[in-house]
CSV table of C-alpha atoms in Angstrom, one decimal:
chain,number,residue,atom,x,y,z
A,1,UNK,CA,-222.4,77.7,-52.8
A,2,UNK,CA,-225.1,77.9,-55.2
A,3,UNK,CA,-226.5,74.8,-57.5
A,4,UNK,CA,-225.7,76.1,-60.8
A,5,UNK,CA,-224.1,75.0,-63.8
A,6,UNK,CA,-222.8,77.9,-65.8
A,7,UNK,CA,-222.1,75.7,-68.9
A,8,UNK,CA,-218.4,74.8,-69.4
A,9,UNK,CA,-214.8,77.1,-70.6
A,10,UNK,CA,-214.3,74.8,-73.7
A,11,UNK,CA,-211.0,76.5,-74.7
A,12,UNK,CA,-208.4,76.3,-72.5
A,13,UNK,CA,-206.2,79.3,-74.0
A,14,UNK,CA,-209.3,81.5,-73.3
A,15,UNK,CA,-208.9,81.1,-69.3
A,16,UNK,CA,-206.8,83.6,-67.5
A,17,UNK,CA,-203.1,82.8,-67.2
A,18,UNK,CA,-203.2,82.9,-63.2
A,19,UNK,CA,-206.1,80.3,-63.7
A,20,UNK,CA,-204.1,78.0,-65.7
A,21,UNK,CA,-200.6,78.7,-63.4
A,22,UNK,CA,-202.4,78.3,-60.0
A,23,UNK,CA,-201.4,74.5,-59.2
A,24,UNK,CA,-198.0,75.4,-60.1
A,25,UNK,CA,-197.6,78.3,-58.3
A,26,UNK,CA,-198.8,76.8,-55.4
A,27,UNK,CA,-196.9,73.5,-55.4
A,28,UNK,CA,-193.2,75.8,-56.6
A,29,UNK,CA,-193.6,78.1,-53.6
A,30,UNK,CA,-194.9,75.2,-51.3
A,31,UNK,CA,-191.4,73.2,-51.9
A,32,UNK,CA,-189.3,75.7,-52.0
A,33,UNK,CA,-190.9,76.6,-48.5
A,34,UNK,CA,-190.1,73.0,-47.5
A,35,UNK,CA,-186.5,73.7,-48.5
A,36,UNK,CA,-185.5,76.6,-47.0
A,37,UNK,CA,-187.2,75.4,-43.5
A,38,UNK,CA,-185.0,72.6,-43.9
A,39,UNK,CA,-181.8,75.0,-44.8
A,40,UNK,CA,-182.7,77.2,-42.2
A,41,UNK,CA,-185.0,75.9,-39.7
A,42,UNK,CA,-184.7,75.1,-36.3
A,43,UNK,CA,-182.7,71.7,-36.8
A,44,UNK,CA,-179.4,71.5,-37.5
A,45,UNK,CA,-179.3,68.8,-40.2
A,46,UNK,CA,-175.5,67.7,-40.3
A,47,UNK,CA,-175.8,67.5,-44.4
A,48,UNK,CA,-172.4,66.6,-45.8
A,49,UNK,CA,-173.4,67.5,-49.6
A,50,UNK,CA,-175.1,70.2,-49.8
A,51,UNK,CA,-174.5,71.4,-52.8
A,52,UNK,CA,-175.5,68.1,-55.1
A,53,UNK,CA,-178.6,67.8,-52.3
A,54,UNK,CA,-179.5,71.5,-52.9
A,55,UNK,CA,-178.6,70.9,-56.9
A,56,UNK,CA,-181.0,67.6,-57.4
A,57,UNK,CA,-183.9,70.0,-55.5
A,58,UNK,CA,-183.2,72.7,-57.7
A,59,UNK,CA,-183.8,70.1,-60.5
A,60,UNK,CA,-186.7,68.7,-59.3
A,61,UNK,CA,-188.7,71.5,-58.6
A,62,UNK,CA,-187.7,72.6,-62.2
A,63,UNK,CA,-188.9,69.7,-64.0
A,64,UNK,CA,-191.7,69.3,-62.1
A,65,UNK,CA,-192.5,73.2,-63.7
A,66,UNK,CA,-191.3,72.1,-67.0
A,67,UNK,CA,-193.3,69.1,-66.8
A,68,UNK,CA,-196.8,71.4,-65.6
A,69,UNK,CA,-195.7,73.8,-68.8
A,70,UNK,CA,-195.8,71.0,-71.5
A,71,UNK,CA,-199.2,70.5,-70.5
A,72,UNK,CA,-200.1,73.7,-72.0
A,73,UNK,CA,-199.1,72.0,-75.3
A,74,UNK,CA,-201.3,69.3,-77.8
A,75,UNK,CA,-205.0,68.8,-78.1
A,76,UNK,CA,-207.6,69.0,-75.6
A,77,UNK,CA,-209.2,66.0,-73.9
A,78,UNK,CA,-211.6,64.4,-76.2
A,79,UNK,CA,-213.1,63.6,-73.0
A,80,UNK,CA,-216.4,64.9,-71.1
A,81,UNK,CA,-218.9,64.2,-69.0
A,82,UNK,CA,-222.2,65.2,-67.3
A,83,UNK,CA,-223.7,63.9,-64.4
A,84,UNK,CA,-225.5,61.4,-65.6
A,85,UNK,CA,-222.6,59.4,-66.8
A,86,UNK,CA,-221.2,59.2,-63.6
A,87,UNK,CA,-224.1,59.1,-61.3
A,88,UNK,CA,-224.5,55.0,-61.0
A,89,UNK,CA,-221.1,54.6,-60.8
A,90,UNK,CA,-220.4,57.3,-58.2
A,91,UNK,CA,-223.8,55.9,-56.0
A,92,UNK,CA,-222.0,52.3,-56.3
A,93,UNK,CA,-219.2,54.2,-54.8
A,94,UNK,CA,-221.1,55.7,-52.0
A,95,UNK,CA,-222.5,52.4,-50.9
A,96,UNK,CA,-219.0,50.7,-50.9
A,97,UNK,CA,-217.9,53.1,-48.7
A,98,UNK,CA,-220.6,53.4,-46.1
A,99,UNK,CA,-220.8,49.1,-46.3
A,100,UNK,CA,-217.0,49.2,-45.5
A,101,UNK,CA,-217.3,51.9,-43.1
A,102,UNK,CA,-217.5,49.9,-39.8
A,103,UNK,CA,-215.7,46.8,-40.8
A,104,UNK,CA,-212.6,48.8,-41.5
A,105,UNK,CA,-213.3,51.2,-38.2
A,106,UNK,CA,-213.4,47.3,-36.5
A,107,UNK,CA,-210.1,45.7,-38.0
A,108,UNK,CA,-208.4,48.7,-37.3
A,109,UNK,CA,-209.8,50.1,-34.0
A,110,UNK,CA,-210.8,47.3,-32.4
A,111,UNK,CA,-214.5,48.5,-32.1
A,112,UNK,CA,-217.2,48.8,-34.7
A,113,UNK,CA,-217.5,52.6,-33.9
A,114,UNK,CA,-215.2,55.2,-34.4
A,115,UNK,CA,-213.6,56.4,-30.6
A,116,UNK,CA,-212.7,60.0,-31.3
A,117,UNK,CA,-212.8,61.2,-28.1
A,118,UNK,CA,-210.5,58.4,-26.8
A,119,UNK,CA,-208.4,59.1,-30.0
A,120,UNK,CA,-207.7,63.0,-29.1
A,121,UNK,CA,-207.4,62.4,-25.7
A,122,UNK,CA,-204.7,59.4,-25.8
A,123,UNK,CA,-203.7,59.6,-29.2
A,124,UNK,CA,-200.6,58.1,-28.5
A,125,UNK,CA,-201.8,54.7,-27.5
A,126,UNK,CA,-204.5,54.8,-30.2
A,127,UNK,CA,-202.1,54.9,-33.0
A,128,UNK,CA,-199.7,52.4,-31.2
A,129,UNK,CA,-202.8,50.3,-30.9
A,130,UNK,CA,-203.6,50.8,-34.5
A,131,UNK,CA,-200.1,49.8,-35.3
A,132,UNK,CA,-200.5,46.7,-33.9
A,133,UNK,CA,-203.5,45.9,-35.3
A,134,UNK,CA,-201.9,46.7,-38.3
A,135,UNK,CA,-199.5,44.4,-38.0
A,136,UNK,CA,-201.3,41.6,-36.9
A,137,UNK,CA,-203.5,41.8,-39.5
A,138,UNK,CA,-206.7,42.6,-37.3
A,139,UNK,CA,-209.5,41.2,-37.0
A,140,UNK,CA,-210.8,41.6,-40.3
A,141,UNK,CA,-208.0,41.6,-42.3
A,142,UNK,CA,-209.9,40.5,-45.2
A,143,UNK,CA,-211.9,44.0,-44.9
A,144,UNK,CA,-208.6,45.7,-45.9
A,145,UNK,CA,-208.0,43.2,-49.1
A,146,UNK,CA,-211.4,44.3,-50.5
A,147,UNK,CA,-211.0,47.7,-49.9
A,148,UNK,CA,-208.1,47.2,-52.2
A,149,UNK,CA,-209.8,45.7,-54.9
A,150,UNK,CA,-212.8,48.5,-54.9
A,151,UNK,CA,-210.3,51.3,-54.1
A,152,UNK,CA,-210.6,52.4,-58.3
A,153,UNK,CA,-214.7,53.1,-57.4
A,154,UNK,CA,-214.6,54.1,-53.9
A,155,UNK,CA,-212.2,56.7,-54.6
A,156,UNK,CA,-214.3,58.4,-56.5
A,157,UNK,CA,-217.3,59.7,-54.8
A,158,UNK,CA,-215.7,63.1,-53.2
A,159,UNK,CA,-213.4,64.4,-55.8
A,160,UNK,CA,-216.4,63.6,-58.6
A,161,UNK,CA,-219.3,65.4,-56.4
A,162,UNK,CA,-217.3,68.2,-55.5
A,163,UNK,CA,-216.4,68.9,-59.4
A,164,UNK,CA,-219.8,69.0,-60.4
A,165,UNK,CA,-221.6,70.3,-56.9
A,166,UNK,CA,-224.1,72.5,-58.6
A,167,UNK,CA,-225.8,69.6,-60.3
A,168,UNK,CA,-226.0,67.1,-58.0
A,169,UNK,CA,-229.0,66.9,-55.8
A,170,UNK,CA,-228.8,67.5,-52.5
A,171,UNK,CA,-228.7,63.7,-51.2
A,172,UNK,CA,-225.5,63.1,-53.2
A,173,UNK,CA,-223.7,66.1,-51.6
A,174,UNK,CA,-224.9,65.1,-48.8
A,175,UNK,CA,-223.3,61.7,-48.6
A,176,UNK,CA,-220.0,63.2,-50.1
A,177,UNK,CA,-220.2,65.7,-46.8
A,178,UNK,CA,-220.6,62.5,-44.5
A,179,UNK,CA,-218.0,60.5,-46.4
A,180,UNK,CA,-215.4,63.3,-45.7
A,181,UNK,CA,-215.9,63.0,-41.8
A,182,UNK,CA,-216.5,59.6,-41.8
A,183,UNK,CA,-212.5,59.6,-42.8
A,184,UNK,CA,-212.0,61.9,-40.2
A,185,UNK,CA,-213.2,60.6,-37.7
A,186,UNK,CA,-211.7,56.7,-37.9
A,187,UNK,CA,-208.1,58.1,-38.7
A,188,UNK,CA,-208.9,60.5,-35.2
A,189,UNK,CA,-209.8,57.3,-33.9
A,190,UNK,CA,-206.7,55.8,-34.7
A,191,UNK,CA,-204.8,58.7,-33.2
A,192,UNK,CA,-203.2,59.8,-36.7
A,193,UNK,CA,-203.7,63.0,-38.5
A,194,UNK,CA,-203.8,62.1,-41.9
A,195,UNK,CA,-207.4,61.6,-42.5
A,196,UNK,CA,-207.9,65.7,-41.1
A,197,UNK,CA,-204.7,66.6,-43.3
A,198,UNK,CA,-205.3,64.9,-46.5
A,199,UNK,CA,-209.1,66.5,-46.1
A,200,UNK,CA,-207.5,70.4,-45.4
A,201,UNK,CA,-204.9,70.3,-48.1
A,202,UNK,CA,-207.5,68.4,-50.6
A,203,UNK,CA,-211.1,70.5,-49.7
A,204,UNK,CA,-209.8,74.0,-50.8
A,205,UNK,CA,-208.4,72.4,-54.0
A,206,UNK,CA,-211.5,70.5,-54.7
A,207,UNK,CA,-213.9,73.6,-54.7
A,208,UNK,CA,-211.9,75.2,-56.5
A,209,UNK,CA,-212.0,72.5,-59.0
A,210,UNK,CA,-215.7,73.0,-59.3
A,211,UNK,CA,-215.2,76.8,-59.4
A,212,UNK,CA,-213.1,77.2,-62.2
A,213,UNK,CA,-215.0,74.8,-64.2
A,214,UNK,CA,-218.2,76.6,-63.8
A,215,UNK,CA,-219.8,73.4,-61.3
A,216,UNK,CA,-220.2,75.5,-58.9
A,217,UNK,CA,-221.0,79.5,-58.3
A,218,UNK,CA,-219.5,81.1,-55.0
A,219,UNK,CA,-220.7,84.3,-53.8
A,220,UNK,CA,-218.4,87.0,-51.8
A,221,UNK,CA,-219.9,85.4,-48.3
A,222,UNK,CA,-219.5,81.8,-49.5
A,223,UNK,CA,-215.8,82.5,-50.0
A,224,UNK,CA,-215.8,83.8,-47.0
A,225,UNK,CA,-217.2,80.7,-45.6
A,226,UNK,CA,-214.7,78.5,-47.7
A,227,UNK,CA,-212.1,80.6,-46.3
A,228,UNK,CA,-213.3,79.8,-42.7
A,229,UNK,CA,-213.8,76.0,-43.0
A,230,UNK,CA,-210.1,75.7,-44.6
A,231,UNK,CA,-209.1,77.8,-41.9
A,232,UNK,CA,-210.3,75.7,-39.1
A,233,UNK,CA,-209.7,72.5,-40.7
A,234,UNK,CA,-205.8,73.7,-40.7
A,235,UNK,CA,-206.4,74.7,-36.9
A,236,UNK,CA,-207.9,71.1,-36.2
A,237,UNK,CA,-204.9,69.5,-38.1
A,238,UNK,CA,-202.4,71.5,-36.0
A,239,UNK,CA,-203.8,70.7,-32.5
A,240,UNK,CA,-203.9,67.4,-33.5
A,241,UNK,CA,-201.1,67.1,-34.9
A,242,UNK,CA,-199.3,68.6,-31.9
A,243,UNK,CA,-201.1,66.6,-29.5
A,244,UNK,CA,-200.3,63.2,-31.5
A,245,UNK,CA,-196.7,64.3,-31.8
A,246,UNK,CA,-196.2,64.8,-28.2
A,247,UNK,CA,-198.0,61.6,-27.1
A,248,UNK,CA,-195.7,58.9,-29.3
A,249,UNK,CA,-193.5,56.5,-27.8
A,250,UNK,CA,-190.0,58.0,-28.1
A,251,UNK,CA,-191.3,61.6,-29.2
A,252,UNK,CA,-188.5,64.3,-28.5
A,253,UNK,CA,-191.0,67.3,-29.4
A,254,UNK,CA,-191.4,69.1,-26.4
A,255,UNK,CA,-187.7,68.6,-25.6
A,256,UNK,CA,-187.0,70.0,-29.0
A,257,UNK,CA,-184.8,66.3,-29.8
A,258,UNK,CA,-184.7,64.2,-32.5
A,259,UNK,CA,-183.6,60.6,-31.2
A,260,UNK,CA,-182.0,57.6,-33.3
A,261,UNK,CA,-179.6,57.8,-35.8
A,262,UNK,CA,-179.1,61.3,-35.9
A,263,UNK,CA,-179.6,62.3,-31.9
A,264,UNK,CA,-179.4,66.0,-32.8
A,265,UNK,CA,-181.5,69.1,-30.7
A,266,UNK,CA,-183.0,71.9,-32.0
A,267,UNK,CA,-181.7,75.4,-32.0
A,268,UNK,CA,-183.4,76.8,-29.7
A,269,UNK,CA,-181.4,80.0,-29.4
A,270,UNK,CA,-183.1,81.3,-33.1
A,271,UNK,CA,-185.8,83.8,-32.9
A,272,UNK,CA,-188.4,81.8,-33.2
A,273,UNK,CA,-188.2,80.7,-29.6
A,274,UNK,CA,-188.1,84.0,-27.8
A,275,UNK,CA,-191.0,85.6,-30.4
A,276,UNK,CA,-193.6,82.7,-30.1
A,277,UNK,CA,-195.2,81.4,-27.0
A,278,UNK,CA,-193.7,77.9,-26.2
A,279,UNK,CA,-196.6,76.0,-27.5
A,280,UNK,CA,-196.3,77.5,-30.8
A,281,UNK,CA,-192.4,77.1,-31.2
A,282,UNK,CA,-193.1,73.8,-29.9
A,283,UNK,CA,-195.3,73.3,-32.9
A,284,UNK,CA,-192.9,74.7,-35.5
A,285,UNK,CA,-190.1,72.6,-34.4
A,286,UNK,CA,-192.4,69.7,-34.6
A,287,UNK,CA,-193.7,70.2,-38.4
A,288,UNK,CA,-190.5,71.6,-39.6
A,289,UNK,CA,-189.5,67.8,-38.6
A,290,UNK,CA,-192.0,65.9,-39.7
A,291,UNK,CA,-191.7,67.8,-43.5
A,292,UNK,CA,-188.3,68.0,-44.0
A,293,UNK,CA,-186.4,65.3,-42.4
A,294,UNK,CA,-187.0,63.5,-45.2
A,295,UNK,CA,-184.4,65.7,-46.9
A,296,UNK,CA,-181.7,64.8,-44.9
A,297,UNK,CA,-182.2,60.9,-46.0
A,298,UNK,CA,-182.2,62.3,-49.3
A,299,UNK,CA,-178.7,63.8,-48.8
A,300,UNK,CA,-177.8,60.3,-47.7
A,301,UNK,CA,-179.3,58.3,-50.4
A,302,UNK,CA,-177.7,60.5,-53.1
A,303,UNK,CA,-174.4,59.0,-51.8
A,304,UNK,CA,-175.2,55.8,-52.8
A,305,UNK,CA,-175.0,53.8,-56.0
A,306,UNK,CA,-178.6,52.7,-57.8
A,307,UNK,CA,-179.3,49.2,-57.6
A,308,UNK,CA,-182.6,49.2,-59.2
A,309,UNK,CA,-185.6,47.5,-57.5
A,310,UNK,CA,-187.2,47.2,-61.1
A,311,UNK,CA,-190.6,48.9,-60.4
A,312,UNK,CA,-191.5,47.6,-57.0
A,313,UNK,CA,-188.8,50.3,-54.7
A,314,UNK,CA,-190.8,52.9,-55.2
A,315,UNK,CA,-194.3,51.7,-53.4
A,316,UNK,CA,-194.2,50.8,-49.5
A,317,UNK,CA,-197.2,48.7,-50.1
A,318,UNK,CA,-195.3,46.9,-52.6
A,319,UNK,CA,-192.0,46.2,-51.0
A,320,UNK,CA,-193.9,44.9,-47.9
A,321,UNK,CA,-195.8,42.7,-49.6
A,322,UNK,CA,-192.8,41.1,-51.8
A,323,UNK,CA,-190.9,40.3,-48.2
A,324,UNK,CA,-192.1,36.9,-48.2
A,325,UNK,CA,-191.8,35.7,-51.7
A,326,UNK,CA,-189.2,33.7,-53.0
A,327,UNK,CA,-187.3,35.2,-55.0
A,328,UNK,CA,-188.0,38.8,-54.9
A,329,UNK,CA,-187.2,38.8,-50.8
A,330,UNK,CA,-184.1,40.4,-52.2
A,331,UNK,CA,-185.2,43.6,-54.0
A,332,UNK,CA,-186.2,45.1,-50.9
A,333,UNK,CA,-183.1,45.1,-49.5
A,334,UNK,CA,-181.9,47.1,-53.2
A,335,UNK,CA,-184.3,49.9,-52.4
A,336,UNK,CA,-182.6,53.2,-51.2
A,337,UNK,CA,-184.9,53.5,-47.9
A,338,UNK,CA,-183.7,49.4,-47.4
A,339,UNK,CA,-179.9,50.6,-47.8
A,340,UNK,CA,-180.4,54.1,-45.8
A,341,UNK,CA,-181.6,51.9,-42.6
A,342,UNK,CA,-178.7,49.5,-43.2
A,343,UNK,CA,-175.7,52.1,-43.3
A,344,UNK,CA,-176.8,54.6,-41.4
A,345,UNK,CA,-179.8,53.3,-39.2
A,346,UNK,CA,-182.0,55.3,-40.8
A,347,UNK,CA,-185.1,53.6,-39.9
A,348,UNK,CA,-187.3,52.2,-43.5
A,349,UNK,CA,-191.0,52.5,-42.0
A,350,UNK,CA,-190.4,55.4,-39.3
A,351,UNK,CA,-188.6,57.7,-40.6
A,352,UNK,CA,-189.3,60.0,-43.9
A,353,UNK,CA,-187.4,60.0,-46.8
A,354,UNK,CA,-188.8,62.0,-49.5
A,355,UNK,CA,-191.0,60.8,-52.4
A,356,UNK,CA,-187.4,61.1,-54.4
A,357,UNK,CA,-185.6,58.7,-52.7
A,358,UNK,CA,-188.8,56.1,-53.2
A,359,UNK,CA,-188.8,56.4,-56.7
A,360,UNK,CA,-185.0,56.7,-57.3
A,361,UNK,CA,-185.2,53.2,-56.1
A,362,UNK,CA,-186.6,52.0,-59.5
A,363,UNK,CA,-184.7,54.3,-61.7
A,364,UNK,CA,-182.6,56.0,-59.9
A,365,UNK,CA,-182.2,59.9,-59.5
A,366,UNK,CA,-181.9,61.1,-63.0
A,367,UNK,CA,-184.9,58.9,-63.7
A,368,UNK,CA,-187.3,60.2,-60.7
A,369,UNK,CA,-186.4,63.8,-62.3
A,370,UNK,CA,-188.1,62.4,-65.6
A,371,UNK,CA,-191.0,61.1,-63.6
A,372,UNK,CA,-191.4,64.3,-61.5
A,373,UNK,CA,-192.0,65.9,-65.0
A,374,UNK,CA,-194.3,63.3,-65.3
A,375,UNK,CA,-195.9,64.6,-62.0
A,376,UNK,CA,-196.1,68.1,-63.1
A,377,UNK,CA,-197.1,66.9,-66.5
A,378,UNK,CA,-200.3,65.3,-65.7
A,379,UNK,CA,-201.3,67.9,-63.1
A,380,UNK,CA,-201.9,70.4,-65.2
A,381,UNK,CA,-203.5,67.7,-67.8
A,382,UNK,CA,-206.0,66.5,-64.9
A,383,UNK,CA,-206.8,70.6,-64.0
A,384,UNK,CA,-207.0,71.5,-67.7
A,385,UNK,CA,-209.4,68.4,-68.4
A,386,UNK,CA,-211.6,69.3,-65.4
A,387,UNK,CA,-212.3,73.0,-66.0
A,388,UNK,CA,-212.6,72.7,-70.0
A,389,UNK,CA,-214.3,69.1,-70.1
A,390,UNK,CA,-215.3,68.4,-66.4
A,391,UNK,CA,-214.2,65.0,-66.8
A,392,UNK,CA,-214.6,63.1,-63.8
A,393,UNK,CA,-211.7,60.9,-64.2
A,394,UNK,CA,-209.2,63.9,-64.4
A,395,UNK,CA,-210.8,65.4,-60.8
A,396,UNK,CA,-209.8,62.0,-58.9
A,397,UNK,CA,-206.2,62.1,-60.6
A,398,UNK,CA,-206.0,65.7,-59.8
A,399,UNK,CA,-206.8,65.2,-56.1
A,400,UNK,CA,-204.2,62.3,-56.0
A,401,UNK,CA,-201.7,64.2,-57.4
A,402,UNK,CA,-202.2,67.2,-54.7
A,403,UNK,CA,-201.8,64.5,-52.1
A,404,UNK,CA,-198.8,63.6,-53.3
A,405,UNK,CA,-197.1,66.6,-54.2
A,406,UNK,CA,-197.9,68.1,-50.5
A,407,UNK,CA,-196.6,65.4,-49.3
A,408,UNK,CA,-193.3,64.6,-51.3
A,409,UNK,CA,-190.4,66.3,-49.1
A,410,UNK,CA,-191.9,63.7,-46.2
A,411,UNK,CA,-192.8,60.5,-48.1
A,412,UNK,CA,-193.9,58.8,-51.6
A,413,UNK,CA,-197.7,59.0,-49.9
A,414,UNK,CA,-199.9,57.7,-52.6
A,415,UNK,CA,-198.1,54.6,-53.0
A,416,UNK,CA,-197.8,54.2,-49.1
A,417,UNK,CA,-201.1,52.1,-49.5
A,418,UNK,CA,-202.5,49.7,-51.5
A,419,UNK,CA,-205.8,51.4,-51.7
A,420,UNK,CA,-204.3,54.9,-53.0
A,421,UNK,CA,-201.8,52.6,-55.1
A,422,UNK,CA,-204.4,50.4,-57.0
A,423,UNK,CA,-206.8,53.3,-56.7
A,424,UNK,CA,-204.4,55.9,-58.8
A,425,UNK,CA,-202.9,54.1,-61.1
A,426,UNK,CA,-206.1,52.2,-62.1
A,427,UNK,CA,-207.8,55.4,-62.6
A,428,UNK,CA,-204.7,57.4,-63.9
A,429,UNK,CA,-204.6,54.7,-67.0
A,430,UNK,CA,-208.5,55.3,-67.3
A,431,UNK,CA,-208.3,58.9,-67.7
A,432,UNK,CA,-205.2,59.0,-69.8
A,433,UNK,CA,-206.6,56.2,-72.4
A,434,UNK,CA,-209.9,58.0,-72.4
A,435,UNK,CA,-208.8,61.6,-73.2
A,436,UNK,CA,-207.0,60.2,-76.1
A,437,UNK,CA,-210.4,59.2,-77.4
A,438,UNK,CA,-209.3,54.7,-76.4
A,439,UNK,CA,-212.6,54.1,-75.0
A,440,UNK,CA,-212.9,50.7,-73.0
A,441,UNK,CA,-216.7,49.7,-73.3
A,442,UNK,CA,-219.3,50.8,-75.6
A,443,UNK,CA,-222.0,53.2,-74.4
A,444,UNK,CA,-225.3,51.5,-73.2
A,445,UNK,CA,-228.5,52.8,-71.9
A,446,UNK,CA,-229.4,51.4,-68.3
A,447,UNK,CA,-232.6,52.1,-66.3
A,448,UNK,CA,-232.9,55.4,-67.6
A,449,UNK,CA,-229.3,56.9,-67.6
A,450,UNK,CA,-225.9,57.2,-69.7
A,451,UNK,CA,-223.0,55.7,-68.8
A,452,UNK,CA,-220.4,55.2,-70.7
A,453,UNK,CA,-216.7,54.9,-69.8
């Protein structure tokens, strides 16, 4: 990838349609994929209303398309931005990370460096061990309350680099290269794929980020090289993904089983089993699972009435950490996943449930079809204001909202966390307030550079 800035599109009506569609495209055929694996995959989910379940998904994925579209419509960002408006805040970001690095690898290892190869090799007792130490609170527990507080600047580093690659030296990309494996490698030593996943379904959207807005210029062989690393980084996810799966206390992969409540087996009998070697079928029973089981909880949770949990059901990092005070102890127990685990033992924290059923819990179904619009709404905003303005603040909302779209049959995964919850919606009310022109401090002139907000 050349270091080249090409100058920017301006007009957003002059890019080609496809251009403008692709996140769309992507994220409609991706769900729909998710649906009809669960539909007619390998497990036999024993839904009892199909037809509202398979109406609310039809009216999901259509507002989140309706909700992309209306992007299309209304002014442009009056945003923009060039390096140097970004580059002290983005270095401030880099050295929060790399001065957190080793603390957080500590409270949540149990050693200051990152074991992968113990990680790979037993990843079942590394995650347990990381549970537990995430429970407990481990050993640096403050570590994790910081991390918190600077999530809004350490998030952006990667997403803002990678937009603007060709104009950053080569010290910056650097460190946004060792900030992605540094991820990497503490969630492989925690025996948990996410790190690796969030990086293979983020990295290919990213570059293409900088691509289309004219950051970056790829030749035929540096596709082809992009093309490779995406590849292998979806090879590295799928081994260890398979090996992580099979190592878990209670795991019924390789005996194609899916224990408490449902204590259902896979069909085994389909073609999938005689066509692919056993490892393989192994593997597509195990992700078939883990993405779309959060369905059948949504088939559930459609049953039951809304009892609103009045912004705080829709956030895992919020419910938790409401448990304890008085008087809102009781609006857990309000929120769908609370109520699913209650009725039908349909466990809150380790089983999926969609990113649906989490927000339904604040304003219930008809309202999480609004917000889903919302979803689609602001992703094509965030791609629009990055290939016409390059605005850094849209690439970070952009690369949240790809997280959470990949992940929405399985889980609400952005506001799993209190760094990706304080992160997104701190920057999300940054970006949206500045492209409207709302601008939250004046522009000053320090050592040397720009900045503004």
């Amino acid at each position: 990838m050349r270091s080249q800035d090409l100058g920017l599109h301006k007009n957003w009506s002059s890019i080609h349609l496809l251009v403008r569609l692709l996140p769309i495209i992507f994220f409609q055929l991706y769900l729909w994929l998710t649906t009809v694996l669960f539909v007619y995959g390998p497990w036999p989910w024993p839904v009892e209303n199909a037809l509202e379940l398979y109406a609310f998904l039809f009216a999901a994925h259509l507002s989140l398309g309706l909700g992309y579209l209306s992007g299309f419509i209304g002014k442009s960002s009056v945003a923009g931005s060039n390096k140097s408006d970004f580059k002290a805040l983005v270095r401030f970001s880099i050295i929060l990370s790399v001065i957190l690095y080793f603390p957080t690898v500590y409270t949540r290892t149990g050693s200051f460096m990152p074991d992968v190869y113990y990680g790979i090799v037993n990843a079942g007792d590394a995650y347990a061990n990381a549970i537990e130490l995430s429970n407990t609170g481990g050993k640096f527990v403050y570590v994790e309350y910081v991390r918190i507080l600077v999530a809004p600047i350490t998030a952006l580093a990667v997403p803002v680099i990678m937009m603007n690659w060709g104009v950053w030296s080569k010290g910056f990309r650097l460190m946004a290269v060792i900030l992605m494996i540094s991820s990497v490698t503490l969630y492989m030593a925690m025996g948990t794929n996410k790190a690796v996943a969030d990086l293979a379904i983020t990295l290919p959207w990213l570059i293409l980020l900088g691509y289309f807005s004219r950051g970056i210029w790829i030749t035929k062989k540096d596709w082809f090289k992009v093309i490779s690393v995406s590849l292998l980084l979806l090879l590295i996810m799928g081994v260890f993904f398979s090996i992580g799966q099979t190592q878990r206390a209670g795991s019924g992969v390789v005996t194609g089983s899916f224990g408490s409540p449902l204590y259902i087996l896979t069909d085994r009998n389909q073609l999938y089993f005689e066509l692919l070697p056993t490892p393989l079928a192994v593997f597509y029973e195990a992700i078939t699972r883990y993405v779309c089981h959060g369905y059948y909880a949504l088939s559930l949770a459609l049953k039951l009435p809304f009892d609103s949990t009045y912004g705080l059901g829709h956030s895992m990092f919020l419910l938790r950490n409401v448990a304890d005070i008085n008087g809102l102890e009781g609006l857990v127990t309000h929120s769908y996943p609370a109520r699913l685990e209650d009725y039908h033992g349909w466990d809150m924290y380790e089983l999926w449930h969609s990113g649906y059923v989490w927000i339904a819990s604040d304003v219930g179904f008809f309202g999480a079809l609004l917000v889903v619009f919302f979803i689609g709404r602001w992703l094509c905003l965030s791609w629009r204001d990055v290939i016409t303005v390059r605005d850094p603040r849209a690439s970070v909302v952009f690369y949240f909202l790809v997280i959470a779209l990949f992940y929405m049959s399985a889980n609400n995964q952005v506001m799993q966390t209190g760094e990706t919850f304080f992160a997104f919606y701190s920057i999300l009310a940054w970006w949206l307030l500045r492209r409207n022109g709302i601008v939250l401090w004046k522009r000053r002139r320090v050592s040397g550079d720009t900045h503004r907000d």
